[in-house]
Amino acid sequence: MATAPSARWHKAAVLAALMLAAFTFNTVENLPIGLLELISDDVQVSLSAVGCLVTAYGLTVAVVSLPLAHATRSMPRRHLLTVVLAALVLSSLVPALGSSYWLLMAARVVTALAQALFWAVMGPVAVGLFAPAVRGRVIGVLSVAGSLALVLGVPLGTWLGQQSAWQLPLVMLAGLGLVSLVTIAVLLPTSRPEEGHAAYGSAPDSRRFKIVLLTTALSVTGAFAGYTYLVKFLGDVSGFSDTSVSALLMVSGIAGVVGVTTAGPLLDRYPRGTLAVPVATQAAGMLGLYAFGTAPAGAVVFLALLGGSLGPVFMATQNHMLRFAPARTEIALAANSGAYNAGVAGGALLGGLVLPAWDVRATFLVGGLLTVAAFSALLTERLLPPVEQVRTPESGRTMEGRPAENC
C-alpha cells in the first residue's frame, strides 16, 4: 500500500525537527568554548571554572545516559521527546535570568540530562519512521545535522555573543528547540516504545555489541587525548598564528561534515567498512600529526584526516548499535553515548597528564596508539561466526521464533 502524501510529509517534518534538535543540542553543549572569556568576565569566575561547564556537561551525559534510558524505556517516545525538548528550551533560557555561575551550571546539568535521553531515543524514533533498508541513511542525515553545530552553530553563536551579550545566542537556540518541540509534539505518532522495527536490534549479538562499545570508548579517548590540546599543538608545534589556527579549526569542522555526508549513504551497503575506515583514518590523522605536524602542510593534511573521521566514527557506531543491540535499541544507544562522553572526558584528562610529563606532540602519539588499539579490537569482530538469527521488525522475535537474546 502506498504511503499517503500527508503521512510522508509528517515523517519528513519529524525527521527535520530531530535534525534541528541535534544541531541545537550540540551547539548548546559546545558554545561555552567560544564564549569562554565573555562568560568569565560577566559572572566573575576564572576561565578554568567556565571550562568546567563543558566538563560537567560531558560527565553528566556519560553517567546518566544508561540509567535514564532504562528508567524511561516504557514511556511513549512522543511524550518523552516533548519533555526532553521542553527541558532544552527552559534550561537555555535560564542564563538570561541573571549572571550567576551556579545558575548557569545548574542549567547546563539540566540540558545534559535532556541530551542524554535525546541521543538514546532519537535514532530509534527517526529510523522507525522509514523502511529498514534506509536506516543507515537516516542516521547519516542526523549526524550531518549534529556536525553542522561545530561548523555553523558555535562560530555563529560566538560571533553573536561578541556583538551583543553571551546570553543572546542561548535564547535564540531556545527558539530553535521550541520549533522542534512543537513539531514533534504535533506530528510524531504516539505508540508503544517497543513497537516497530527500530525498537530492537536487527541482528542482535551481545559479543559484537561489546566490541563496538569498546571501539567507541578507545577511539574517542584517543581522539580527545590530542584534540583537546589541538590549538596549542598548531601554535607551538606547527607554528601557525592565532588567526590561522581559527581558520584551521573551521577546516577541521568542514572535513567532519564532508566525512559524515560521504559515509552516511554507505552505512546500509557497507556497515563494516563505514566503521573500520574512519577508525583507521583517525589513527592515521593523529599519528601523522605527531610525526609530520612540525611542517605546516603536513599539519593541514593530517588535521583534515582527523577532523573528517570523528563524526563518521560516532555515526557508524550508532548504526552498529541499531544492528547488534542485544535487547532494546535505546538502551544500546544510551550505552554508546555514555561510552562516547566518558571517552571525551577521559581523553581530555589523559592528555592533561601527558602534556606536562612530555609535550603536546606526545598527546597525539598516545591518542593515536589508543586509536590503533580501537581498530585492533574492531578487527576481532571479523573472527566471530556470522549472525544466524535476524529479528523480524514486527514481532521483536528471531526468524526461528525464539525470543532474542537479552542483555
mmCIF file of C-alpha atoms in Angstrom:
data_model
loop_
_atom_site.group_PDB
_atom_site.id
_atom_site.type_symbol
_atom_site.label_atom_id
_atom_site.label_comp_id
_atom_site.label_asym_id
_atom_site.label_seq_id
_atom_site.Cartn_x
_atom_site.Cartn_y
_atom_site.Cartn_z
ATOM 1 C CA MET A 1 0.000 0.000 0.000
ATOM 2 C CA ALA A 2 1.400 3.390 -0.956
ATOM 3 C CA THR A 3 2.084 5.887 1.795
ATOM 4 C CA ALA A 4 -0.301 8.853 1.785
ATOM 5 C CA PRO A 5 1.277 12.208 0.897
ATOM 6 C CA SER A 6 0.280 13.662 4.297
ATOM 7 C CA ALA A 7 1.946 10.740 6.099
ATOM 8 C CA ARG A 8 5.130 11.208 4.068
ATOM 9 C CA TRP A 9 5.079 14.931 4.875
ATOM 10 C CA HIS A 10 4.644 14.208 8.587
ATOM 11 C CA LYS A 11 7.613 11.826 8.577
ATOM 12 C CA ALA A 12 9.820 14.315 6.747
ATOM 13 C CA ALA A 13 8.808 17.090 9.152
ATOM 14 C CA VAL A 14 9.553 14.958 12.221
ATOM 15 C CA LEU A 15 12.941 13.981 10.780
ATOM 16 C CA ALA A 16 13.719 17.652 10.112
ATOM 17 C CA ALA A 17 12.698 18.503 13.695
ATOM 18 C CA LEU A 18 15.020 15.810 15.052
ATOM 19 C CA MET A 19 17.851 17.153 12.880
ATOM 20 C CA LEU A 20 17.217 20.668 14.195
ATOM 21 C CA ALA A 21 17.193 19.361 17.768
ATOM 22 C CA ALA A 22 20.507 17.519 17.205
ATOM 23 C CA PHE A 23 22.029 20.728 15.845
ATOM 24 C CA THR A 24 20.689 22.709 18.817
ATOM 25 C CA PHE A 25 21.884 20.264 21.471
ATOM 26 C CA ASN A 26 25.397 20.061 20.012
ATOM 27 C CA THR A 27 25.617 23.840 19.708
ATOM 28 C CA VAL A 28 24.467 24.386 23.290
ATOM 29 C CA GLU A 29 26.963 21.785 24.512
ATOM 30 C CA ASN A 30 29.980 23.414 22.840
ATOM 31 C CA LEU A 31 29.026 27.098 22.797
ATOM 32 C CA PRO A 32 30.796 27.962 26.109
ATOM 33 C CA ILE A 33 34.102 27.160 24.399
ATOM 34 C CA GLY A 34 33.618 30.139 22.074
ATOM 35 C CA LEU A 35 32.185 32.386 24.796
ATOM 36 C CA LEU A 36 34.743 31.454 27.455
ATOM 37 C CA GLU A 37 36.117 34.919 28.161
ATOM 38 C CA LEU A 38 32.749 36.693 27.886
ATOM 39 C CA ILE A 39 31.161 34.368 30.428
ATOM 40 C CA SER A 40 34.211 34.582 32.692
ATOM 41 C CA ASP A 41 34.107 38.386 32.775
ATOM 42 C CA ASP A 42 30.346 38.580 33.270
ATOM 43 C CA VAL A 43 29.922 36.013 36.060
ATOM 44 C CA GLN A 44 33.329 36.899 37.571
ATOM 45 C CA VAL A 45 34.918 33.470 37.686
ATOM 46 C CA SER A 46 38.143 32.099 36.204
ATOM 47 C CA LEU A 47 38.463 30.682 32.703
ATOM 48 C CA SER A 48 39.071 27.228 34.152
ATOM 49 C CA ALA A 49 35.794 27.496 36.096
ATOM 50 C CA VAL A 50 33.952 28.287 32.864
ATOM 51 C CA GLY A 51 35.737 25.340 31.268
ATOM 52 C CA CYS A 52 34.191 23.160 33.970
ATOM 53 C CA LEU A 53 30.813 23.933 32.397
ATOM 54 C CA VAL A 54 31.888 21.849 29.404
ATOM 55 C CA THR A 55 33.493 19.120 31.510
ATOM 56 C CA ALA A 56 30.485 18.792 33.821
ATOM 57 C CA TYR A 57 28.196 18.564 30.802
ATOM 58 C CA GLY A 58 30.103 15.657 29.268
ATOM 59 C CA LEU A 59 30.455 13.803 32.568
ATOM 60 C CA THR A 60 26.735 14.161 33.266
ATOM 61 C CA VAL A 61 25.831 12.672 29.878
ATOM 62 C CA ALA A 62 28.344 9.848 30.398
ATOM 63 C CA VAL A 63 26.992 8.907 33.820
ATOM 64 C CA VAL A 64 23.232 9.242 33.353
ATOM 65 C CA SER A 65 22.656 8.071 29.744
ATOM 66 C CA LEU A 66 22.130 4.395 30.518
ATOM 67 C CA PRO A 67 20.148 4.783 33.796
ATOM 68 C CA LEU A 68 17.808 7.390 32.281
ATOM 69 C CA ALA A 69 17.207 5.314 29.151
ATOM 70 C CA HIS A 70 16.384 2.304 31.301
ATOM 71 C CA ALA A 71 14.076 4.294 33.596
ATOM 72 C CA THR A 72 12.089 5.757 30.677
ATOM 73 C CA ARG A 73 12.024 2.675 28.445
ATOM 74 C CA SER A 74 8.223 2.282 28.718
ATOM 75 C CA MET A 75 7.362 5.956 28.127
ATOM 76 C CA PRO A 76 5.885 6.773 24.686
ATOM 77 C CA ARG A 77 8.559 8.412 22.560
ATOM 78 C CA ARG A 78 6.428 11.424 21.635
ATOM 79 C CA HIS A 79 5.850 12.240 25.286
ATOM 80 C CA LEU A 80 9.481 11.640 26.201
ATOM 81 C CA LEU A 81 10.880 13.791 23.393
ATOM 82 C CA THR A 82 8.425 16.560 24.274
ATOM 83 C CA VAL A 83 9.704 16.586 27.867
ATOM 84 C CA VAL A 84 13.327 16.414 26.711
ATOM 85 C CA LEU A 85 12.945 19.337 24.323
ATOM 86 C CA ALA A 86 10.999 21.363 26.894
ATOM 87 C CA ALA A 87 13.964 20.903 29.253
ATOM 88 C CA LEU A 88 16.309 22.101 26.488
ATOM 89 C CA VAL A 89 14.219 25.223 25.872
ATOM 90 C CA LEU A 90 13.813 26.162 29.529
ATOM 91 C CA SER A 91 17.433 25.497 30.509
ATOM 92 C CA SER A 92 18.639 27.601 27.562
ATOM 93 C CA LEU A 93 16.513 30.498 28.771
ATOM 94 C CA VAL A 94 17.707 30.300 32.389
ATOM 95 C CA PRO A 95 21.021 32.195 31.818
ATOM 96 C CA ALA A 96 19.007 35.214 30.657
ATOM 97 C CA LEU A 97 17.530 35.473 34.164
ATOM 98 C CA GLY A 98 20.784 36.540 35.779
ATOM 99 C CA SER A 99 24.582 36.358 35.772
ATOM 100 C CA SER A 100 25.155 33.599 38.300
ATOM 101 C CA TYR A 101 27.767 30.909 37.775
ATOM 102 C CA TRP A 102 25.867 28.287 39.749
ATOM 103 C CA LEU A 103 22.611 29.121 37.994
ATOM 104 C CA LEU A 104 24.424 28.581 34.698
ATOM 105 C CA MET A 105 25.942 25.333 35.988
ATOM 106 C CA ALA A 106 22.506 24.074 37.059
ATOM 107 C CA ALA A 107 21.087 24.941 33.630
ATOM 108 C CA ARG A 108 23.943 23.062 31.956
ATOM 109 C CA VAL A 109 23.283 19.960 34.047
ATOM 110 C CA VAL A 110 19.582 20.018 33.120
ATOM 111 C CA THR A 111 20.480 20.353 29.437
ATOM 112 C CA ALA A 112 22.940 17.464 29.760
ATOM 113 C CA LEU A 113 20.251 15.275 31.325
ATOM 114 C CA ALA A 114 17.968 16.111 28.399
ATOM 115 C CA GLN A 115 20.689 15.411 25.840
ATOM 116 C CA ALA A 116 21.487 12.055 27.427
ATOM 117 C CA LEU A 117 17.919 10.929 26.769
ATOM 118 C CA PHE A 118 17.704 12.617 23.378
ATOM 119 C CA TRP A 119 20.647 10.719 21.883
ATOM 120 C CA ALA A 120 19.260 7.455 23.253
ATOM 121 C CA VAL A 121 15.800 7.751 21.690
ATOM 122 C CA MET A 122 16.401 9.967 18.653
ATOM 123 C CA GLY A 123 17.857 7.185 16.483
ATOM 124 C CA PRO A 124 15.128 4.583 17.017
ATOM 125 C CA VAL A 125 12.406 7.217 16.555
ATOM 126 C CA ALA A 126 13.881 8.548 13.299
ATOM 127 C CA VAL A 127 14.752 5.128 11.879
ATOM 128 C CA GLY A 128 11.351 3.741 12.853
ATOM 129 C CA LEU A 129 9.624 6.272 10.600
ATOM 130 C CA PHE A 130 11.167 4.803 7.444
ATOM 131 C CA ALA A 131 11.838 1.434 5.859
ATOM 132 C CA PRO A 132 14.575 -0.730 7.448
ATOM 133 C CA ALA A 133 16.573 -0.668 4.198
ATOM 134 C CA VAL A 134 17.355 3.067 4.596
ATOM 135 C CA ARG A 135 18.152 3.200 8.317
ATOM 136 C CA GLY A 136 21.804 3.990 7.623
ATOM 137 C CA ARG A 137 20.883 6.994 5.505
ATOM 138 C CA VAL A 138 18.569 8.262 8.247
ATOM 139 C CA ILE A 139 21.369 8.005 10.825
ATOM 140 C CA GLY A 140 23.589 9.779 8.300
ATOM 141 C CA VAL A 141 21.393 12.861 7.912
ATOM 142 C CA LEU A 142 21.010 13.139 11.695
ATOM 143 C CA SER A 143 24.795 13.039 12.016
ATOM 144 C CA VAL A 144 25.204 15.781 9.415
ATOM 145 C CA ALA A 145 22.885 17.995 11.457
ATOM 146 C CA GLY A 146 24.901 17.346 14.605
ATOM 147 C CA SER A 147 28.195 18.015 12.829
ATOM 148 C CA LEU A 148 26.969 21.354 11.500
ATOM 149 C CA ALA A 149 26.818 22.590 15.098
ATOM 150 C CA LEU A 150 30.606 22.865 15.213
ATOM 151 C CA VAL A 151 30.897 24.373 11.736
ATOM 152 C CA LEU A 152 27.985 26.833 11.885
ATOM 153 C CA GLY A 153 26.329 26.826 15.292
ATOM 154 C CA VAL A 154 29.285 27.523 17.567
ATOM 155 C CA PRO A 155 31.035 30.086 15.289
ATOM 156 C CA LEU A 156 27.777 31.987 14.659
ATOM 157 C CA GLY A 157 26.805 31.804 18.321
ATOM 158 C CA THR A 158 30.244 33.058 19.337
ATOM 159 C CA TRP A 159 30.011 35.974 16.902
ATOM 160 C CA LEU A 160 26.509 36.870 18.067
ATOM 161 C CA GLY A 161 27.583 36.782 21.705
ATOM 162 C CA GLN A 162 30.556 39.025 20.966
ATOM 163 C CA GLN A 163 28.319 41.555 19.199
ATOM 164 C CA SER A 164 25.718 41.723 21.969
ATOM 165 C CA ALA A 165 25.626 39.591 25.136
ATOM 166 C CA TRP A 166 26.685 35.989 25.632
ATOM 167 C CA GLN A 167 23.132 35.053 26.710
ATOM 168 C CA LEU A 168 21.564 36.047 23.379
ATOM 169 C CA PRO A 169 22.725 33.015 21.332
ATOM 170 C CA LEU A 170 21.344 30.732 24.052
ATOM 171 C CA VAL A 171 17.979 32.483 23.838
ATOM 172 C CA MET A 172 17.970 32.010 20.060
ATOM 173 C CA LEU A 173 18.871 28.340 20.473
ATOM 174 C CA ALA A 174 15.906 28.036 22.837
ATOM 175 C CA GLY A 175 13.780 29.282 19.942
ATOM 176 C CA LEU A 176 15.129 26.541 17.672
ATOM 177 C CA GLY A 177 14.431 23.988 20.373
ATOM 178 C CA LEU A 178 10.860 25.264 20.618
ATOM 179 C CA VAL A 179 10.337 24.725 16.882
ATOM 180 C CA SER A 180 11.492 21.108 17.274
ATOM 181 C CA LEU A 181 9.313 20.625 20.348
ATOM 182 C CA VAL A 182 6.116 21.839 18.695
ATOM 183 C CA THR A 183 6.732 19.840 15.501
ATOM 184 C CA ILE A 184 7.350 16.589 17.355
ATOM 185 C CA ALA A 185 4.516 17.124 19.851
ATOM 186 C CA VAL A 186 2.044 17.660 16.997
ATOM 187 C CA LEU A 187 3.239 15.273 14.266
ATOM 188 C CA LEU A 188 5.018 12.319 15.903
ATOM 189 C CA PRO A 189 2.510 9.464 16.423
ATOM 190 C CA THR A 190 2.017 8.154 19.949
ATOM 191 C CA SER A 191 2.928 4.479 20.054
ATOM 192 C CA ARG A 192 4.353 1.932 22.445
ATOM 193 C CA PRO A 193 8.154 2.323 22.527
ATOM 194 C CA GLU A 194 8.739 -1.400 21.971
ATOM 195 C CA GLU A 195 6.768 -1.399 18.702
ATOM 196 C CA GLY A 196 8.311 -1.087 15.239
ATOM 197 C CA HIS A 197 11.395 -2.421 13.537
ATOM 198 C CA ALA A 198 13.748 0.072 15.226
ATOM 199 C CA ALA A 199 12.867 -0.903 18.790
ATOM 200 C CA TYR A 200 15.176 -3.922 18.775
ATOM 201 C CA GLY A 201 18.449 -4.787 17.079
ATOM 202 C CA SER A 202 18.022 -6.167 13.569
ATOM 203 C CA ALA A 203 20.796 -8.739 14.153
ATOM 204 C CA PRO A 204 21.167 -8.973 17.956
ATOM 205 C CA ASP A 205 24.584 -10.136 19.097
ATOM 206 C CA SER A 206 25.933 -9.302 22.552
ATOM 207 C CA ARG A 207 29.526 -10.110 21.554
ATOM 208 C CA ARG A 208 29.566 -7.716 18.624
ATOM 209 C CA PHE A 209 27.728 -5.129 20.712
ATOM 210 C CA LYS A 210 30.514 -5.216 23.324
ATOM 211 C CA ILE A 211 33.222 -4.963 20.665
ATOM 212 C CA VAL A 212 31.615 -1.867 19.128
ATOM 213 C CA LEU A 213 31.179 -0.333 22.584
ATOM 214 C CA LEU A 214 34.874 -0.923 23.307
ATOM 215 C CA THR A 215 35.759 0.585 19.929
ATOM 216 C CA THR A 216 33.786 3.706 20.803
ATOM 217 C CA ALA A 217 35.461 4.121 24.196
ATOM 218 C CA LEU A 218 39.021 3.571 22.927
ATOM 219 C CA SER A 219 38.717 5.654 19.763
ATOM 220 C CA VAL A 220 37.072 8.639 21.472
ATOM 221 C CA THR A 221 39.518 8.582 24.381
ATOM 222 C CA GLY A 222 42.355 8.524 21.875
ATOM 223 C CA ALA A 223 40.876 11.310 19.771
ATOM 224 C CA PHE A 224 40.343 13.724 22.650
ATOM 225 C CA ALA A 225 43.656 12.974 24.316
ATOM 226 C CA GLY A 226 45.137 15.030 21.481
ATOM 227 C CA TYR A 227 42.212 17.001 20.065
ATOM 228 C CA THR A 228 41.607 18.781 23.365
ATOM 229 C CA TYR A 229 45.034 20.404 23.001
ATOM 230 C CA LEU A 230 44.872 20.977 19.255
ATOM 231 C CA VAL A 231 45.091 24.782 19.464
ATOM 232 C CA LYS A 232 48.300 24.566 21.474
ATOM 233 C CA PHE A 233 49.696 21.966 19.067
ATOM 234 C CA LEU A 234 49.004 24.056 15.978
ATOM 235 C CA GLY A 235 50.590 27.118 17.584
ATOM 236 C CA ASP A 236 53.579 25.617 19.377
ATOM 237 C CA VAL A 237 54.457 22.706 17.078
ATOM 238 C CA SER A 238 53.196 23.716 13.638
ATOM 239 C CA GLY A 239 53.912 27.427 14.086
ATOM 240 C CA PHE A 240 50.538 28.809 12.986
ATOM 241 C CA SER A 241 49.352 32.242 14.127
ATOM 242 C CA ASP A 242 46.198 32.671 16.210
ATOM 243 C CA THR A 243 44.275 33.826 13.127
ATOM 244 C CA SER A 244 45.426 30.816 11.120
ATOM 245 C CA VAL A 245 44.504 28.434 13.921
ATOM 246 C CA SER A 246 40.906 29.701 13.861
ATOM 247 C CA ALA A 247 40.746 29.047 10.119
ATOM 248 C CA LEU A 248 42.215 25.570 10.571
ATOM 249 C CA LEU A 249 39.591 24.705 13.160
ATOM 250 C CA MET A 250 36.985 25.626 10.561
ATOM 251 C CA VAL A 251 38.768 23.344 8.070
ATOM 252 C CA SER A 252 38.565 20.512 10.602
ATOM 253 C CA GLY A 253 34.851 21.132 11.092
ATOM 254 C CA ILE A 254 34.146 21.223 7.360
ATOM 255 C CA ALA A 255 36.079 17.982 6.935
ATOM 256 C CA GLY A 256 33.821 16.471 9.582
ATOM 257 C CA VAL A 257 30.683 17.456 7.674
ATOM 258 C CA VAL A 258 32.171 16.063 4.456
ATOM 259 C CA GLY A 259 33.009 12.843 6.303
ATOM 260 C CA VAL A 260 29.508 12.182 7.621
ATOM 261 C CA THR A 261 27.906 13.306 4.349
ATOM 262 C CA THR A 262 30.059 10.821 2.441
ATOM 263 C CA ALA A 263 29.769 7.925 4.866
ATOM 264 C CA GLY A 264 26.036 8.231 5.603
ATOM 265 C CA PRO A 265 24.734 6.846 2.289
ATOM 266 C CA LEU A 266 27.193 3.931 2.584
ATOM 267 C CA LEU A 267 26.097 2.712 6.028
ATOM 268 C CA ASP A 268 23.425 0.395 4.666
ATOM 269 C CA ARG A 269 25.613 -1.155 1.970
ATOM 270 C CA TYR A 270 28.956 -1.370 3.801
ATOM 271 C CA PRO A 271 28.258 -1.358 7.556
ATOM 272 C CA ARG A 272 31.649 -2.859 8.476
ATOM 273 C CA GLY A 273 33.710 -0.628 6.229
ATOM 274 C CA THR A 274 31.971 2.559 7.316
ATOM 275 C CA LEU A 275 33.267 1.987 10.850
ATOM 276 C CA ALA A 276 36.663 0.431 10.143
ATOM 277 C CA VAL A 277 37.724 3.070 7.614
ATOM 278 C CA PRO A 278 37.014 6.111 9.851
ATOM 279 C CA VAL A 279 38.774 4.499 12.839
ATOM 280 C CA ALA A 280 41.814 3.759 10.659
ATOM 281 C CA THR A 281 41.662 7.313 9.260
ATOM 282 C CA GLN A 282 41.573 8.754 12.783
ATOM 283 C CA ALA A 283 44.658 6.734 13.714
ATOM 284 C CA ALA A 284 46.440 7.961 10.588
ATOM 285 C CA GLY A 285 45.469 11.570 11.323
ATOM 286 C CA MET A 286 46.696 11.509 14.917
ATOM 287 C CA LEU A 287 49.934 9.639 14.265
ATOM 288 C CA GLY A 288 50.507 11.779 11.173
ATOM 289 C CA LEU A 289 50.189 14.960 13.250
ATOM 290 C CA TYR A 290 52.706 13.546 15.717
ATOM 291 C CA ALA A 291 55.176 12.563 13.006
ATOM 292 C CA PHE A 292 54.703 15.359 10.443
ATOM 293 C CA GLY A 293 52.898 18.117 12.328
ATOM 294 C CA THR A 294 56.025 20.263 12.569
ATOM 295 C CA ALA A 295 55.550 21.058 8.868
ATOM 296 C CA PRO A 296 52.567 23.358 8.244
ATOM 297 C CA ALA A 297 51.497 21.462 5.106
ATOM 298 C CA GLY A 298 51.649 18.142 6.919
ATOM 299 C CA ALA A 299 49.641 19.560 9.817
ATOM 300 C CA VAL A 300 46.862 20.709 7.473
ATOM 301 C CA VAL A 301 46.637 17.357 5.682
ATOM 302 C CA PHE A 302 46.521 15.220 8.822
ATOM 303 C CA LEU A 303 44.230 17.643 10.637
ATOM 304 C CA ALA A 304 41.748 17.256 7.781
ATOM 305 C CA LEU A 305 42.004 13.462 8.106
ATOM 306 C CA LEU A 306 41.403 13.656 11.835
ATOM 307 C CA GLY A 307 38.514 16.111 11.535
ATOM 308 C CA GLY A 308 36.915 14.070 8.775
ATOM 309 C CA SER A 309 36.975 10.876 10.846
ATOM 310 C CA LEU A 310 35.477 11.929 14.183
ATOM 311 C CA GLY A 311 31.852 12.317 13.051
ATOM 312 C CA PRO A 312 31.759 9.144 10.931
ATOM 313 C CA VAL A 313 33.140 7.049 13.820
ATOM 314 C CA PHE A 314 30.265 8.024 16.107
ATOM 315 C CA MET A 315 27.719 7.774 13.298
ATOM 316 C CA ALA A 316 28.866 4.273 12.349
ATOM 317 C CA THR A 317 28.906 3.024 15.945
ATOM 318 C CA GLN A 318 25.334 4.289 16.357
ATOM 319 C CA ASN A 319 24.364 2.349 13.251
ATOM 320 C CA HIS A 320 26.032 -0.770 14.657
ATOM 321 C CA MET A 321 24.097 -0.327 17.901
ATOM 322 C CA LEU A 322 20.859 -0.486 15.915
ATOM 323 C CA ARG A 323 22.059 -3.752 14.370
ATOM 324 C CA PHE A 324 23.688 -5.588 17.280
ATOM 325 C CA ALA A 325 21.670 -4.338 20.276
ATOM 326 C CA PRO A 326 21.023 -7.472 22.386
ATOM 327 C CA ALA A 327 17.720 -6.004 23.578
ATOM 328 C CA ARG A 328 16.092 -2.578 23.168
ATOM 329 C CA THR A 329 17.980 -0.213 20.876
ATOM 330 C CA GLU A 330 17.595 2.894 23.045
ATOM 331 C CA ILE A 331 19.450 1.086 25.850
ATOM 332 C CA ALA A 332 22.253 0.183 23.438
ATOM 333 C CA LEU A 333 22.404 3.729 22.054
ATOM 334 C CA ALA A 334 22.481 5.152 25.582
ATOM 335 C CA ALA A 335 25.391 2.866 26.415
ATOM 336 C CA ASN A 336 27.210 4.044 23.294
ATOM 337 C CA SER A 337 26.534 7.699 24.099
ATOM 338 C CA GLY A 338 27.781 7.135 27.633
ATOM 339 C CA ALA A 339 30.948 5.489 26.320
ATOM 340 C CA TYR A 340 31.471 8.395 23.910
ATOM 341 C CA ASN A 341 31.148 11.088 26.551
ATOM 342 C CA ALA A 342 33.263 9.123 29.010
ATOM 343 C CA GLY A 343 35.879 8.962 26.258
ATOM 344 C CA VAL A 344 35.728 12.742 25.784
ATOM 345 C CA ALA A 345 36.279 13.365 29.486
ATOM 346 C CA GLY A 346 38.834 10.577 29.849
ATOM 347 C CA GLY A 347 40.752 11.674 26.772
ATOM 348 C CA ALA A 348 40.990 15.260 27.990
ATOM 349 C CA LEU A 349 42.205 14.005 31.376
ATOM 350 C CA LEU A 350 44.744 11.650 29.793
ATOM 351 C CA GLY A 351 46.073 14.393 27.548
ATOM 352 C CA GLY A 352 46.332 16.680 30.556
ATOM 353 C CA LEU A 353 48.527 14.111 32.292
ATOM 354 C CA VAL A 354 50.717 13.529 29.227
ATOM 355 C CA LEU A 355 51.190 17.232 28.473
ATOM 356 C CA PRO A 356 53.361 18.222 31.475
ATOM 357 C CA ALA A 357 55.192 14.907 31.526
ATOM 358 C CA TRP A 358 56.299 15.130 27.870
ATOM 359 C CA ASP A 359 54.941 17.709 25.438
ATOM 360 C CA VAL A 360 51.874 18.454 23.341
ATOM 361 C CA ARG A 361 53.114 16.256 20.474
ATOM 362 C CA ALA A 362 53.042 13.268 22.807
ATOM 363 C CA THR A 363 49.308 13.690 23.356
ATOM 364 C CA PHE A 364 48.761 12.845 19.687
ATOM 365 C CA LEU A 365 51.125 9.876 19.881
ATOM 366 C CA VAL A 366 49.285 8.432 22.882
ATOM 367 C CA GLY A 367 45.916 9.197 21.293
ATOM 368 C CA GLY A 368 46.984 7.612 18.021
ATOM 369 C CA LEU A 369 48.116 4.425 19.757
ATOM 370 C CA LEU A 370 44.790 4.189 21.586
ATOM 371 C CA THR A 371 43.016 4.549 18.243
ATOM 372 C CA VAL A 372 45.153 1.722 16.837
ATOM 373 C CA ALA A 373 44.004 -0.361 19.807
ATOM 374 C CA ALA A 374 40.399 0.514 18.911
ATOM 375 C CA PHE A 375 40.978 -0.628 15.324
ATOM 376 C CA SER A 376 42.536 -3.874 16.591
ATOM 377 C CA ALA A 377 39.518 -4.510 18.808
ATOM 378 C CA LEU A 378 37.246 -3.908 15.837
ATOM 379 C CA LEU A 379 39.130 -6.476 13.765
ATOM 380 C CA THR A 380 38.262 -9.178 16.306
ATOM 381 C CA GLU A 381 34.617 -8.844 15.242
ATOM 382 C CA ARG A 382 35.551 -10.451 11.942
ATOM 383 C CA LEU A 383 36.710 -13.562 13.816
ATOM 384 C CA LEU A 384 33.252 -14.185 15.237
ATOM 385 C CA PRO A 385 30.859 -16.550 13.465
ATOM 386 C CA PRO A 386 28.168 -14.885 11.337
ATOM 387 C CA VAL A 387 24.930 -13.849 12.977
ATOM 388 C CA GLU A 388 22.461 -16.673 12.379
ATOM 389 C CA GLN A 389 19.340 -15.096 13.794
ATOM 390 C CA VAL A 390 17.777 -11.936 12.405
ATOM 391 C CA ARG A 391 14.961 -10.292 14.292
ATOM 392 C CA THR A 392 11.776 -9.607 12.407
ATOM 393 C CA PRO A 393 10.683 -5.966 12.553
ATOM 394 C CA GLU A 394 7.095 -6.654 13.524
ATOM 395 C CA SER A 395 7.412 -9.117 16.351
ATOM 396 C CA GLY A 396 10.730 -8.413 18.007
ATOM 397 C CA ARG A 397 11.471 -12.151 17.763
ATOM 398 C CA THR A 398 14.038 -14.065 15.785
ATOM 399 C CA MET A 399 13.322 -15.749 12.479
ATOM 400 C CA GLU A 400 13.248 -19.134 14.209
ATOM 401 C CA GLY A 401 10.548 -17.831 16.557
ATOM 402 C CA ARG A 402 12.661 -17.893 19.722
ATOM 403 C CA PRO A 403 12.925 -14.749 21.827
ATOM 404 C CA ALA A 404 16.031 -12.795 21.023
ATOM 405 C CA GLU A 405 18.933 -12.713 23.438
ATOM 406 C CA ASN A 406 18.649 -10.183 26.247
ATOM 407 C CA CYS A 407 21.377 -8.147 27.873
#
